[in-house]
PDB file of C-alpha atoms in Angstrom:
ATOM      1  CA  MET A 182      50.130  24.632  86.088  1.00 53.00           C
ATOM      2  CA  SER A 183      50.577  21.308  84.235  1.00 78.00           C
ATOM      3  CA  ALA A 184      48.297  20.548  81.398  1.00 89.00           C
ATOM      4  CA  LEU A 185      45.260  18.508  82.074  1.00 95.00           C
ATOM      5  CA  VAL A 186      45.484  16.807  78.715  1.00 97.00           C
ATOM      6  CA  GLU A 187      48.506  16.710  76.595  1.00 97.00           C
ATOM      7  CA  PHE A 188      49.037  15.122  72.905  1.00 98.00           C
ATOM      8  CA  ALA A 189      52.754  14.425  72.441  1.00 97.00           C
ATOM      9  CA  GLY A 190      53.456  13.459  68.799  1.00 97.00           C
ATOM     10  CA  VAL A 191      50.353  11.263  68.679  1.00 98.00           C
ATOM     11  CA  SER A 192      49.460   9.274  65.346  1.00 98.00           C
ATOM     12  CA  TYR A 193      46.756   6.841  64.950  1.00 97.00           C
ATOM     13  CA  SER A 194      46.462   4.240  62.276  1.00 96.00           C
ATOM     14  CA  VAL A 195      44.137   1.584  61.199  1.00 94.00           C
ATOM     15  CA  GLY A 196      44.947  -1.199  58.679  1.00 90.00           C
ATOM     16  CA  GLY A 197      47.794   1.045  57.573  1.00 88.00           C
ATOM     17  CA  ARG A 198      45.796   4.035  56.989  1.00 93.00           C
ATOM     18  CA  GLU A 199      46.654   7.050  58.737  1.00 95.00           C
ATOM     19  CA  ILE A 200      43.706   8.657  60.873  1.00 97.00           C
ATOM     20  CA  LEU A 201      45.778  11.078  62.625  1.00 97.00           C
ATOM     21  CA  ARG A 202      49.347  12.296  62.250  1.00 96.00           C
ATOM     22  CA  ASP A 203      51.810  13.752  64.891  1.00 97.00           C
ATOM     23  CA  ILE A 204      49.435  15.745  66.915  1.00 97.00           C
ATOM     24  CA  SER A 205      50.896  17.643  69.566  1.00 97.00           C
ATOM     25  CA  LEU A 206      48.586  20.071  72.051  1.00 96.00           C
ATOM     26  CA  ARG A 207      48.019  20.918  75.522  1.00 96.00           C
ATOM     27  CA  LEU A 208      44.720  21.483  77.336  1.00 96.00           C
ATOM     28  CA  GLU A 209      44.983  23.655  80.510  1.00 94.00           C
ATOM     29  CA  PRO A 210      42.538  23.481  83.242  1.00 93.00           C
ATOM     30  CA  GLY A 211      39.423  25.682  82.712  1.00 92.00           C
ATOM     31  CA  GLU A 212      39.687  25.482  78.878  1.00 95.00           C
ATOM     32  CA  LYS A 213      37.130  24.659  76.367  1.00 96.00           C
ATOM     33  CA  LEU A 214      38.984  23.257  73.340  1.00 97.00           C
ATOM     34  CA  ILE A 215      36.834  23.087  70.279  1.00 97.00           C
ATOM     35  CA  LEU A 216      38.137  20.403  67.634  1.00 97.00           C
ATOM     36  CA  LEU A 217      36.780  21.527  64.228  1.00 97.00           C
ATOM     37  CA  GLY A 218      36.924  19.675  60.849  1.00 95.00           C
ATOM     38  CA  ARG A 219      35.316  18.150  58.100  1.00 94.00           C
ATOM     39  CA  SER A 220      33.722  14.572  58.328  1.00 92.00           C
ATOM     40  CA  GLY A 221      36.854  12.310  58.340  1.00 93.00           C
ATOM     41  CA  SER A 222      39.209  14.637  59.467  1.00 95.00           C
ATOM     42  CA  GLY A 223      40.020  12.723  62.526  1.00 96.00           C
ATOM     43  CA  LYS A 224      38.226  14.950  65.271  1.00 96.00           C
ATOM     44  CA  THR A 225      36.061  12.061  66.910  1.00 95.00           C
ATOM     45  CA  THR A 226      39.218   9.696  66.903  1.00 97.00           C
ATOM     46  CA  ALA A 227      41.324  12.327  68.721  1.00 97.00           C
ATOM     47  CA  LEU A 228      38.309  12.571  71.430  1.00 96.00           C
ATOM     48  CA  LYS A 229      38.386   8.695  71.885  1.00 96.00           C
ATOM     49  CA  LEU A 230      42.249   8.742  72.423  1.00 97.00           C
ATOM     50  CA  VAL A 231      41.516  10.937  75.457  1.00 97.00           C
ATOM     51  CA  ASN A 232      39.314   8.527  77.689  1.00 94.00           C
ATOM     52  CA  GLY A 233      41.059   5.227  76.237  1.00 94.00           C
ATOM     53  CA  LEU A 234      38.416   4.078  74.052  1.00 95.00           C
ATOM     54  CA  LEU A 235      41.474   4.116  71.505  1.00 96.00           C
ATOM     55  CA  PHE A 236      45.257   4.256  72.129  1.00 97.00           C
ATOM     56  CA  PRO A 237      47.842   5.974  69.952  1.00 97.00           C
ATOM     57  CA  SER A 238      49.744   4.045  67.322  1.00 97.00           C
ATOM     58  CA  SER A 239      52.578   6.215  68.226  1.00 97.00           C
ATOM     59  CA  GLY A 240      53.087   9.171  70.575  1.00 97.00           C
ATOM     60  CA  HIS A 241      51.380   9.475  74.015  1.00 97.00           C
ATOM     61  CA  VAL A 242      48.092  10.835  75.201  1.00 97.00           C
ATOM     62  CA  LEU A 243      48.567  12.180  78.773  1.00 97.00           C
ATOM     63  CA  VAL A 244      45.727  12.916  81.291  1.00 96.00           C
ATOM     64  CA  GLU A 245      46.724  14.686  84.300  1.00 94.00           C
ATOM     65  CA  GLY A 246      50.606  13.790  83.574  1.00 93.00           C
ATOM     66  CA  LYS A 247      49.790  10.125  83.182  1.00 95.00           C
ATOM     67  CA  SER A 248      49.591   8.225  79.807  1.00 96.00           C
ATOM     68  CA  THR A 249      46.307   6.918  79.038  1.00 97.00           C
ATOM     69  CA  THR A 250      47.907   3.267  78.732  1.00 95.00           C
ATOM     70  CA  GLU A 251      48.942   3.658  82.292  1.00 96.00           C
ATOM     71  CA  TRP A 252      45.442   4.545  83.509  1.00 96.00           C
ATOM     72  CA  ASP A 253      43.105   1.878  84.885  1.00 94.00           C
ATOM     73  CA  SER A 254      40.605   1.832  82.199  1.00 91.00           C
ATOM     74  CA  VAL A 255      37.564   2.083  84.274  1.00 91.00           C
ATOM     75  CA  ARG A 256      38.892   4.827  86.440  1.00 90.00           C
ATOM     76  CA  LEU A 257      39.864   6.764  83.203  1.00 93.00           C
ATOM     77  CA  LYS A 258      36.545   6.581  81.789  1.00 90.00           C
ATOM     78  CA  ARG A 259      34.652   7.658  85.208  1.00 86.00           C
ATOM     79  CA  HIS A 260      37.231  10.431  85.419  1.00 88.00           C
ATOM     80  CA  THR A 261      36.144  11.962  82.140  1.00 92.00           C
ATOM     81  CA  GLY A 262      32.526  12.847  81.315  1.00 90.00           C
ATOM     82  CA  TYR A 263      31.509  11.769  77.610  1.00 90.00           C
ATOM     83  CA  VAL A 264      28.335  13.131  75.708  1.00 88.00           C
ATOM     84  CA  ILE A 265      27.544  11.961  72.238  1.00 83.00           C
ATOM     85  CA  GLN A 266      25.098  13.114  69.786  1.00 73.00           C
ATOM     86  CA  GLU A 267      22.238  10.677  70.659  1.00 68.00           C
ATOM     87  CA  SER A 268      22.578  11.032  74.309  1.00 65.00           C
ATOM     88  CA  GLY A 269      23.433   7.314  74.777  1.00 80.00           C
ATOM     89  CA  LEU A 270      20.641   7.089  77.811  1.00 88.00           C
ATOM     90  CA  PHE A 271      19.808   3.893  79.220  1.00 91.00           C
ATOM     91  CA  PRO A 272      16.276   3.318  77.878  1.00 92.00           C
ATOM     92  CA  HIS A 273      15.161   1.139  80.951  1.00 95.00           C
ATOM     93  CA  PHE A 274      16.370   3.890  83.406  1.00 95.00           C
ATOM     94  CA  THR A 275      14.399   6.719  84.743  1.00 96.00           C
ATOM     95  CA  VAL A 276      15.850  10.036  84.117  1.00 96.00           C
ATOM     96  CA  ALA A 277      17.081  10.229  87.779  1.00 96.00           C
ATOM     97  CA  ALA A 278      18.653   6.824  87.417  1.00 96.00           C
ATOM     98  CA  ASN A 279      20.412   7.685  84.373  1.00 95.00           C
ATOM     99  CA  VAL A 280      21.892  10.932  85.768  1.00 95.00           C
ATOM    100  CA  GLY A 281      22.871   9.143  88.893  1.00 95.00           C
ATOM    101  CA  THR A 282      24.674   6.267  87.163  1.00 92.00           C
ATOM    102  CA  VAL A 283      28.160   6.894  87.800  1.00 91.00           C
ATOM    103  CA  PRO A 284      27.945   8.551  91.438  1.00 93.00           C
ATOM    104  CA  LYS A 285      25.959   5.180  92.082  1.00 94.00           C
ATOM    105  CA  LEU A 286      28.980   3.114  90.792  1.00 91.00           C
ATOM    106  CA  GLU A 287      31.232   5.146  93.070  1.00 91.00           C
ATOM    107  CA  ASN A 288      29.064   4.253  95.792  1.00 94.00           C
ATOM    108  CA  TRP A 289      28.025   7.934  96.733  1.00 95.00           C
ATOM    109  CA  PRO A 290      25.244   7.788  99.598  1.00 96.00           C
ATOM    110  CA  GLU A 291      21.610   7.642  98.116  1.00 96.00           C
ATOM    111  CA  GLN A 292      20.891  11.192  99.677  1.00 96.00           C
ATOM    112  CA  ARG A 293      24.053  12.656  97.955  1.00 96.00           C
ATOM    113  CA  ILE A 294      22.922  10.949  94.620  1.00 96.00           C
ATOM    114  CA  GLN A 295      19.688  12.513  94.778  1.00 95.00           C
ATOM    115  CA  ALA A 296      20.803  16.135  95.577  1.00 96.00           C
ATOM    116  CA  ARG A 297      23.266  15.745  92.986  1.00 95.00           C
ATOM    117  CA  VAL A 298      20.492  14.746  90.389  1.00 96.00           C
ATOM    118  CA  SER A 299      18.362  17.337  91.508  1.00 96.00           C
ATOM    119  CA  GLU A 300      20.854  20.027  91.003  1.00 93.00           C
ATOM    120  CA  LEU A 301      21.997  19.099  87.563  1.00 92.00           C
ATOM    121  CA  LEU A 302      18.462  18.852  86.227  1.00 93.00           C
ATOM    122  CA  THR A 303      17.929  22.310  87.258  1.00 91.00           C
ATOM    123  CA  GLN A 304      21.076  23.198  85.813  1.00 86.00           C
ATOM    124  CA  VAL A 305      20.324  21.917  82.371  1.00 86.00           C
ATOM    125  CA  GLY A 306      16.800  23.434  82.321  1.00 86.00           C
ATOM    126  CA  LEU A 307      14.534  20.692  83.313  1.00 90.00           C
ATOM    127  CA  ASP A 308      12.435  20.537  86.642  1.00 94.00           C
ATOM    128  CA  PRO A 309      13.597  17.457  88.759  1.00 94.00           C
ATOM    129  CA  LYS A 310      10.215  16.766  90.105  1.00 94.00           C
ATOM    130  CA  GLU A 311       8.563  16.871  86.560  1.00 95.00           C
ATOM    131  CA  PHE A 312      11.333  14.954  84.704  1.00 95.00           C
ATOM    132  CA  GLY A 313      13.220  12.523  87.125  1.00 95.00           C
ATOM    133  CA  ALA A 314      10.662   9.767  87.057  1.00 95.00           C
ATOM    134  CA  ARG A 315      10.231  10.017  83.254  1.00 96.00           C
ATOM    135  CA  TYR A 316      11.869   7.503  80.999  1.00 95.00           C
ATOM    136  CA  PRO A 317      14.112   8.553  77.948  1.00 92.00           C
ATOM    137  CA  LYS A 318      11.350   7.480  75.363  1.00 93.00           C
ATOM    138  CA  GLN A 319       9.098   9.999  77.079  1.00 95.00           C
ATOM    139  CA  LEU A 320      11.433  12.884  76.348  1.00 92.00           C
ATOM    140  CA  SER A 321      12.281  15.039  73.056  1.00 89.00           C
ATOM    141  CA  GLY A 322      15.555  14.874  71.437  1.00 86.00           C
ATOM    142  CA  GLY A 323      16.544  18.226  73.024  1.00 86.00           C
ATOM    143  CA  GLN A 324      15.706  16.898  76.533  1.00 90.00           C
ATOM    144  CA  ARG A 325      17.327  13.791  76.029  1.00 90.00           C
ATOM    145  CA  GLN A 326      20.550  15.619  75.140  1.00 87.00           C
ATOM    146  CA  ARG A 327      20.080  17.804  78.101  1.00 87.00           C
ATOM    147  CA  ILE A 328      20.095  14.647  80.243  1.00 92.00           C
ATOM    148  CA  GLY A 329      23.223  13.397  78.660  1.00 90.00           C
ATOM    149  CA  VAL A 330      25.117  16.307  79.561  1.00 88.00           C
ATOM    150  CA  ALA A 331      23.641  16.238  83.066  1.00 90.00           C
ATOM    151  CA  ARG A 332      24.899  12.616  83.292  1.00 91.00           C
ATOM    152  CA  ALA A 333      28.295  13.302  82.222  1.00 90.00           C
ATOM    153  CA  LEU A 334      28.724  16.017  84.724  1.00 90.00           C
ATOM    154  CA  ALA A 335      27.277  13.977  87.657  1.00 91.00           C
ATOM    155  CA  ALA A 336      30.496  12.524  89.273  1.00 89.00           C
ATOM    156  CA  ASN A 337      32.196  16.122  88.964  1.00 88.00           C
ATOM    157  CA  PRO A 338      34.815  14.490  86.435  1.00 90.00           C
ATOM    158  CA  ALA A 339      37.835  16.733  85.646  1.00 89.00           C
ATOM    159  CA  LEU A 340      37.157  16.852  82.163  1.00 94.00           C
ATOM    160  CA  LEU A 341      34.003  16.821  79.702  1.00 93.00           C
ATOM    161  CA  LEU A 342      34.323  15.270  76.218  1.00 95.00           C
ATOM    162  CA  LEU A 343      31.636  16.113  73.814  1.00 93.00           C
ATOM    163  CA  ASP A 344      31.177  14.596  70.455  1.00 93.00           C
ATOM    164  CA  GLU A 345      28.999  16.710  68.190  1.00 90.00           C
ATOM    165  CA  PRO A 346      26.259  16.679  71.104  1.00 87.00           C
ATOM    166  CA  PHE A 347      23.917  19.080  69.609  1.00 84.00           C
ATOM    167  CA  GLY A 348      24.253  18.439  65.930  1.00 78.00           C
ATOM    168  CA  ALA A 349      20.910  16.855  65.526  1.00 73.00           C
ATOM    169  CA  LEU A 350      18.732  19.355  67.291  1.00 80.00           C
ATOM    170  CA  ASP A 351      16.612  21.995  65.776  1.00 84.00           C
ATOM    171  CA  PRO A 352      18.151  25.521  65.771  1.00 86.00           C
ATOM    172  CA  VAL A 353      16.448  26.922  68.683  1.00 86.00           C
ATOM    173  CA  THR A 354      17.026  24.047  71.039  1.00 82.00           C
ATOM    174  CA  ARG A 355      20.699  24.007  69.757  1.00 84.00           C
ATOM    175  CA  LEU A 356      21.101  27.543  70.711  1.00 87.00           C
ATOM    176  CA  GLU A 357      19.670  26.926  74.193  1.00 84.00           C
ATOM    177  CA  LEU A 358      21.954  24.189  74.898  1.00 85.00           C
ATOM    178  CA  GLN A 359      24.879  26.092  73.586  1.00 88.00           C
ATOM    179  CA  ARG A 360      24.156  28.995  75.814  1.00 87.00           C
ATOM    180  CA  GLN A 361      24.082  26.479  78.742  1.00 83.00           C
ATOM    181  CA  PHE A 362      27.315  25.019  77.896  1.00 87.00           C
ATOM    182  CA  GLN A 363      28.905  28.476  77.857  1.00 88.00           C
ATOM    183  CA  LYS A 364      27.966  28.736  81.491  1.00 84.00           C
ATOM    184  CA  LEU A 365      29.521  25.481  82.730  1.00 83.00           C
ATOM    185  CA  GLN A 366      32.607  25.955  84.872  1.00 83.00           C
ATOM    186  CA  THR A 367      34.320  22.843  83.388  1.00 89.00           C
ATOM    187  CA  THR A 368      37.258  21.791  81.349  1.00 94.00           C
ATOM    188  CA  ALA A 369      36.019  20.545  77.934  1.00 95.00           C
ATOM    189  CA  ILE A 370      36.949  19.173  74.704  1.00 97.00           C
ATOM    190  CA  PHE A 371      34.014  19.572  72.223  1.00 96.00           C
ATOM    191  CA  VAL A 372      33.894  18.158  68.838  1.00 96.00           C
ATOM    192  CA  THR A 373      31.962  20.086  65.967  1.00 95.00           C
ATOM    193  CA  HIS A 374      32.150  20.418  62.065  1.00 93.00           C
ATOM    194  CA  ASP A 375      30.051  23.796  62.598  1.00 92.00           C
ATOM    195  CA  VAL A 376      32.389  26.784  62.640  1.00 94.00           C
ATOM    196  CA  ARG A 377      29.875  29.069  64.086  1.00 92.00           C
ATOM    197  CA  GLU A 378      29.348  26.716  67.056  1.00 93.00           C
ATOM    198  CA  ALA A 379      33.382  26.555  67.285  1.00 95.00           C
ATOM    199  CA  LEU A 380      33.597  30.354  67.335  1.00 95.00           C
ATOM    200  CA  LEU A 381      30.844  30.575  69.964  1.00 94.00           C
ATOM    201  CA  LEU A 382      31.893  28.079  72.362  1.00 95.00           C
ATOM    202  CA  GLY A 383      35.620  27.558  72.316  1.00 95.00           C
ATOM    203  CA  SER A 384      38.471  29.256  74.348  1.00 96.00           C
ATOM    204  CA  ARG A 385      40.582  27.798  71.667  1.00 97.00           C
ATOM    205  CA  ILE A 386      40.011  26.069  68.293  1.00 97.00           C
ATOM    206  CA  GLY A 387      41.875  23.042  66.931  1.00 97.00           C
ATOM    207  CA  LEU A 388      41.424  22.728  63.221  1.00 97.00           C
ATOM    208  CA  LEU A 389      41.902  19.184  61.819  1.00 97.00           C
ATOM    209  CA  ARG A 390      42.522  18.481  58.199  1.00 96.00           C
ATOM    210  CA  ALA A 391      42.846  15.112  57.049  1.00 95.00           C
ATOM    211  CA  GLY A 392      44.268  13.853  60.250  1.00 96.00           C
ATOM    212  CA  SER A 393      46.713  16.945  60.818  1.00 96.00           C
ATOM    213  CA  LEU A 394      46.233  19.999  63.016  1.00 96.00           C
ATOM    214  CA  GLU A 395      46.339  22.897  60.713  1.00 95.00           C
ATOM    215  CA  PHE A 396      45.598  25.532  63.311  1.00 96.00           C
ATOM    216  CA  LEU A 397      45.525  25.903  67.012  1.00 97.00           C
ATOM    217  CA  GLY A 398      44.522  29.095  68.685  1.00 96.00           C
ATOM    218  CA  PRO A 399      41.779  31.366  70.297  1.00 96.00           C
ATOM    219  CA  PRO A 400      38.714  32.296  67.946  1.00 95.00           C
ATOM    220  CA  PRO A 401      39.916  35.843  67.110  1.00 95.00           C
ATOM    221  CA  GLU A 402      43.083  34.296  65.635  1.00 95.00           C
ATOM    222  CA  PHE A 403      41.245  31.913  63.745  1.00 95.00           C
ATOM    223  CA  LEU A 404      39.155  34.704  62.205  1.00 93.00           C
ATOM    224  CA  HIS A 405      42.138  35.905  60.677  1.00 92.00           C
ATOM    225  CA  SER A 406      43.900  32.623  59.953  1.00 92.00           C
ATOM    226  CA  GLN A 407      45.656  32.482  56.171  1.00 89.00           C
ATOM    227  CA  GLY A 408      45.542  28.794  56.212  1.00 91.00           C
ATOM    228  CA  GLU A 409      43.705  26.910  53.445  1.00 93.00           C
ATOM    229  CA  GLU A 410      41.270  24.804  55.403  1.00 94.00           C
ATOM    230  CA  ALA A 411      40.493  27.761  57.809  1.00 94.00           C
ATOM    231  CA  ARG A 412      39.677  30.222  54.916  1.00 93.00           C
ATOM    232  CA  ALA A 413      37.491  27.419  53.620  1.00 93.00           C
ATOM    233  CA  PHE A 414      35.368  27.408  56.800  1.00 93.00           C
ATOM    234  CA  LEU A 415      35.361  31.182  57.016  1.00 91.00           C
ATOM    235  CA  GLU A 416      33.907  31.308  53.599  1.00 89.00           C
ATOM    236  CA  VAL A 417      31.135  29.198  54.581  1.00 82.00           C
ATOM    237  CA  LEU A 418      30.749  31.281  57.750  1.00 75.00           C
ATOM    238  CA  GLY A 419      30.688  34.446  55.333  1.00 69.00           C
ATOM    239  CA  ALA A 420      28.223  32.905  53.068  1.00 51.00           C
ATOM    240  CA  GLY A 421      25.727  32.621  55.879  1.00 50.00           C
ATOM    241  CA  HIS A 422      25.421  28.670  55.671  1.00 45.00           C
ATOM    242  CA  VAL A 423      25.944  26.336  58.667  1.00 44.00           C
ATOM    243  CA  VAL A 424      28.866  23.947  57.824  1.00 42.00           C
TER     244      VAL A 424
END
């Protein structure tokens, strides 16, 4: 089976400063890859290279076997669901309209859009009849984040990209959304600086340090890694603090 996403010797620089250096990895269908690292480690940059928000300075990022430079930019972005920390909802759209944005752009029949919106709102724990007609300003932070996830999934993307989506939420809401994410049957790349979140959600963890990939493997292997950066995260885990 071919990789859904592949980084092949990828580096990325801005103004002569190297943000990522020689990253190589593969994401197979069905995997949930967690990109873990400190602020400034390059994890968000790596995520943006997948859906064409950025392009490598050297090497290639392949999505479904095709370089991101060869994809039509709009098609690539619609092919990948994208969730950010503040959800990025359109404030003048209702919840239903927000979730149905991409299916509408893809010219789905209205009845199909309505059914998909209802299905996804239910999936993220929000009653479609109660929340569909609301606007983002009428929602809590946790509810907006749920809508952001639902919108990213609306057109059945092959890949879901999430950039610290739960970082600003209270611990109880965060745990609820983490549990819902665990149930999603989708391939995903999830950026976080929280080692607990990485261990809970990932089928594999990619640990970035100053732009380099220090570790790549399943959570049980990460727990026994002797790498300096991995040990630093595990010491924080042992101390009982959230990174």
